[in-house]
XYZ file of C-alpha atoms in Angstrom:
271
model
C 51.862 -30.912 19.247
C 51.246 -28.832 23.021
C 47.891 -29.758 20.488
C 48.647 -26.750 19.144
C 46.980 -25.221 16.136
C 48.139 -22.184 14.813
C 46.382 -19.418 13.399
C 48.439 -17.992 10.512
C 52.015 -19.281 8.804
C 54.366 -17.695 7.761
C 53.240 -16.806 3.742
C 50.116 -15.903 5.179
C 49.927 -11.958 4.531
C 51.586 -8.532 3.899
C 53.555 -7.445 6.628
C 53.178 -4.228 8.379
C 56.248 -1.578 7.562
C 56.630 -1.197 11.447
C 56.898 -5.259 12.545
C 58.719 -7.849 10.368
C 56.695 -11.410 9.480
C 58.647 -13.751 12.075
C 57.700 -10.979 14.767
C 54.053 -11.054 13.629
C 53.902 -14.422 13.344
C 55.651 -15.062 16.763
C 52.882 -12.504 18.679
C 49.737 -13.936 16.697
C 50.788 -17.332 16.994
C 51.116 -17.176 20.761
C 47.923 -15.164 21.112
C 46.121 -18.178 19.088
C 48.244 -20.959 20.861
C 47.126 -19.208 24.295
C 43.492 -18.966 23.672
C 43.555 -22.466 21.837
C 44.904 -23.519 25.325
C 41.863 -21.945 27.533
C 39.678 -22.979 24.839
C 40.308 -26.777 23.905
C 41.754 -27.892 27.396
C 38.622 -28.607 28.686
C 37.965 -31.352 26.301
C 41.114 -32.406 26.266
C 40.934 -33.199 29.820
C 38.036 -35.545 29.356
C 39.770 -36.941 26.239
C 42.386 -38.291 28.554
C 40.781 -39.229 30.594
C 38.282 -41.508 28.327
C 42.138 -42.774 26.718
C 43.246 -43.682 30.455
C 39.828 -45.227 31.167
C 40.952 -48.979 32.533
C 39.491 -51.873 30.593
C 36.471 -53.275 32.506
C 36.379 -56.527 33.741
C 33.764 -59.233 31.981
C 30.429 -57.894 33.496
C 31.415 -54.644 35.197
C 30.465 -51.331 33.214
C 32.795 -48.994 32.056
C 34.271 -46.425 34.256
C 32.841 -43.914 31.652
C 29.774 -44.270 29.086
C 31.502 -41.717 26.885
C 32.662 -37.948 27.352
C 29.137 -36.426 28.909
C 29.669 -38.956 31.885
C 33.357 -38.617 32.246
C 32.726 -34.790 32.807
C 29.905 -35.552 35.009
C 31.890 -37.868 37.374
C 34.832 -34.878 37.161
C 33.106 -32.023 38.026
C 30.942 -34.072 40.795
C 34.527 -35.352 42.253
C 36.784 -32.141 41.799
C 34.849 -29.278 41.477
C 35.031 -28.057 37.547
C 38.248 -26.153 37.576
C 39.666 -30.042 37.208
C 38.682 -29.436 34.033
C 42.017 -27.113 33.694
C 43.902 -29.413 35.853
C 47.505 -29.456 33.129
C 47.238 -26.467 31.781
C 49.786 -24.948 33.260
C 52.176 -26.793 31.801
C 51.557 -26.241 28.240
C 51.158 -22.674 29.018
C 53.997 -21.899 30.869
C 56.061 -22.927 27.466
C 53.308 -22.089 25.234
C 55.062 -18.680 23.632
C 58.457 -21.098 23.362
C 56.378 -23.382 22.033
C 55.081 -21.303 18.825
C 58.387 -19.239 19.073
C 60.215 -22.945 17.354
C 57.032 -24.312 15.703
C 57.050 -20.652 12.997
C 60.742 -20.328 13.179
C 60.995 -23.912 12.209
C 58.481 -23.949 9.964
C 59.890 -20.494 8.232
C 63.376 -22.116 8.390
C 61.051 -25.347 5.826
C 60.025 -23.233 3.825
C 63.044 -21.118 2.906
C 64.774 -24.271 2.523
C 62.457 -25.945 0.490
C 62.567 -22.255 -1.558
C 66.000 -22.525 -1.868
C 66.089 -26.346 -3.112
C 63.600 -25.616 -5.882
C 64.581 -21.884 -6.721
C 60.904 -21.147 -6.173
C 60.635 -16.605 -5.882
C 59.187 -15.505 -2.677
C 56.192 -14.540 -4.295
C 55.318 -18.089 -5.651
C 53.448 -20.222 -3.847
C 55.098 -23.861 -2.731
C 53.994 -26.853 -4.042
C 51.549 -28.733 -1.549
C 54.114 -31.784 -1.020
C 56.730 -29.372 0.372
C 54.111 -27.567 2.429
C 53.249 -31.328 3.836
C 57.543 -31.902 4.653
C 58.313 -28.493 6.034
C 55.041 -29.273 8.709
C 56.578 -32.841 8.931
C 60.187 -31.098 9.637
C 58.250 -28.608 12.230
C 56.422 -31.415 14.229
C 59.724 -33.488 14.840
C 61.644 -30.309 15.887
C 58.355 -29.386 18.399
C 58.556 -32.769 20.074
C 61.549 -31.872 22.050
C 59.344 -29.539 24.053
C 55.734 -31.297 23.568
C 57.135 -34.050 24.989
C 57.651 -33.185 28.096
C 54.399 -31.158 29.164
C 52.568 -33.625 27.478
C 53.578 -36.266 30.012
C 52.988 -33.118 33.079
C 50.175 -32.617 31.783
C 48.392 -35.660 31.307
C 49.528 -37.087 34.260
C 47.612 -33.605 36.156
C 44.503 -34.913 33.511
C 44.326 -38.545 34.476
C 44.659 -38.239 38.256
C 44.089 -34.520 39.586
C 44.196 -35.447 43.486
C 47.516 -37.096 43.694
C 49.343 -33.799 42.554
C 49.541 -30.688 43.361
C 50.670 -29.064 39.877
C 53.290 -29.462 37.088
C 56.375 -28.669 39.189
C 55.270 -32.045 41.698
C 54.479 -33.789 38.894
C 58.360 -32.495 37.641
C 59.412 -33.815 41.079
C 57.795 -37.792 41.033
C 58.939 -37.770 37.571
C 62.988 -37.050 38.589
C 62.948 -38.899 41.404
C 61.490 -41.822 40.481
C 63.027 -42.456 36.954
C 65.799 -39.255 36.508
C 65.495 -37.221 33.451
C 64.812 -40.104 31.293
C 61.188 -39.603 33.032
C 60.524 -36.746 31.210
C 61.029 -38.120 27.777
C 58.993 -40.457 28.502
C 56.166 -41.300 25.357
C 58.639 -38.962 23.199
C 58.597 -41.507 20.536
C 54.773 -41.355 20.582
C 54.518 -37.801 20.838
C 56.927 -37.944 17.426
C 54.945 -39.897 15.672
C 51.674 -37.696 16.541
C 53.094 -34.288 16.089
C 55.795 -35.227 12.905
C 52.836 -36.562 10.660
C 49.926 -34.279 12.367
C 52.062 -31.392 11.393
C 52.439 -32.309 8.023
C 48.965 -32.756 7.401
C 47.862 -29.768 9.352
C 49.731 -27.542 7.638
C 49.428 -28.912 4.073
C 45.631 -29.185 4.403
C 45.711 -25.796 5.992
C 48.032 -23.958 3.212
C 45.303 -26.040 0.559
C 42.173 -24.772 1.897
C 44.172 -20.608 2.587
C 44.767 -20.883 -1.310
C 41.555 -22.041 -2.407
C 40.045 -18.963 0.096
C 41.654 -16.968 -1.233
C 40.264 -13.824 -3.573
C 41.786 -11.928 -5.706
C 41.652 -8.180 -5.040
C 41.286 -4.989 -7.884
C 45.368 -4.648 -7.192
C 46.154 -8.661 -8.710
C 46.940 -9.345 -5.515
C 45.257 -12.551 -3.594
C 44.248 -12.178 -0.595
C 42.852 -14.619 2.606
C 39.756 -12.881 5.070
C 40.036 -13.255 7.972
C 37.181 -15.926 8.674
C 38.925 -18.349 5.502
C 42.037 -18.568 8.159
C 39.913 -19.967 10.366
C 37.885 -22.271 8.155
C 41.648 -23.529 6.321
C 42.670 -23.556 10.279
C 39.585 -26.009 11.142
C 40.252 -28.239 8.140
C 43.435 -28.084 9.316
C 43.627 -29.519 12.824
C 40.282 -31.765 11.795
C 42.547 -33.596 9.332
C 45.496 -33.668 12.630
C 43.472 -35.563 14.491
C 41.817 -37.484 12.089
C 45.331 -39.010 11.035
C 46.791 -38.828 14.547
C 44.205 -39.657 17.218
C 45.011 -43.387 17.838
C 48.914 -42.672 18.198
C 47.834 -40.063 20.949
C 46.412 -42.443 22.653
C 49.036 -44.758 22.632
C 50.466 -41.722 23.497
C 48.798 -41.123 26.726
C 48.729 -44.732 27.396
C 52.333 -44.676 27.755
C 52.746 -40.988 29.297
C 50.702 -41.848 32.325
C 51.529 -45.774 32.835
C 53.074 -46.344 36.323
C 52.643 -42.670 37.749
C 52.012 -42.953 40.903
C 54.970 -45.358 41.288
C 52.646 -47.892 40.103
C 53.702 -51.005 38.414
C 53.925 -50.203 34.228
C 51.219 -51.858 32.246
C 53.105 -51.295 28.950
C 56.936 -51.755 27.709
C 56.466 -49.582 24.580
C 54.153 -48.191 21.273
C 53.674 -51.865 19.735
C 52.770 -53.361 23.041
C 50.247 -50.887 24.277
C 49.048 -51.042 20.136
C 48.549 -54.837 20.666
C 46.539 -54.398 23.626
């Protein structure tokens, strides 16, 4: 994901009469994506710096002793705005990403219902939420792979580039269009399984926290949705963090014309 944690699913609530389900989810998802990006990006920057930290030579201390030290050094060297470096790339595509995310998830749910002949009002089995989430993450890789590459290179070396356009120019000049897809396989291995666990856990927790009203309709409160989203996000990162580390190393490898250290996913994992 461009680190996305959708706030709602296609099945979340009864649509208002003046707006359709898809439009409501796209609007809500876009606002949620922007909020999550603004709040979470500084933490993501520190994550990338720690992941991209070179292995110290024997007897030498590591570049960073931890997240707080990485934050302190980053602010001291480049100012507090350095924590937001690389945000413009995912920010520019957050609406498109969420549109693709929700459209794919909605289409996957419809396909699952058609295969099982499940009525619209009946909940889908947990396995179907995992399968729909997997399909959603696989499709979302088309957007998240190149934007993650631009973001990671800006975060890893904030002084090297003026912005995402400058990074894109450097990549295209050195590697052509294929360079923007670097790390695509690792991104897929993060997005597809991660989205499967996100949507599977999210919908499980959302269903468990739903309460039945006087009219017999089960509804989920805003607090319950936040709890479900937190649980889904925790599941996403718990499953995918190792491959996210590999993805970061591949996408920042060879930046600024340096010789590449890794030949692929297996090589990074082996080292």
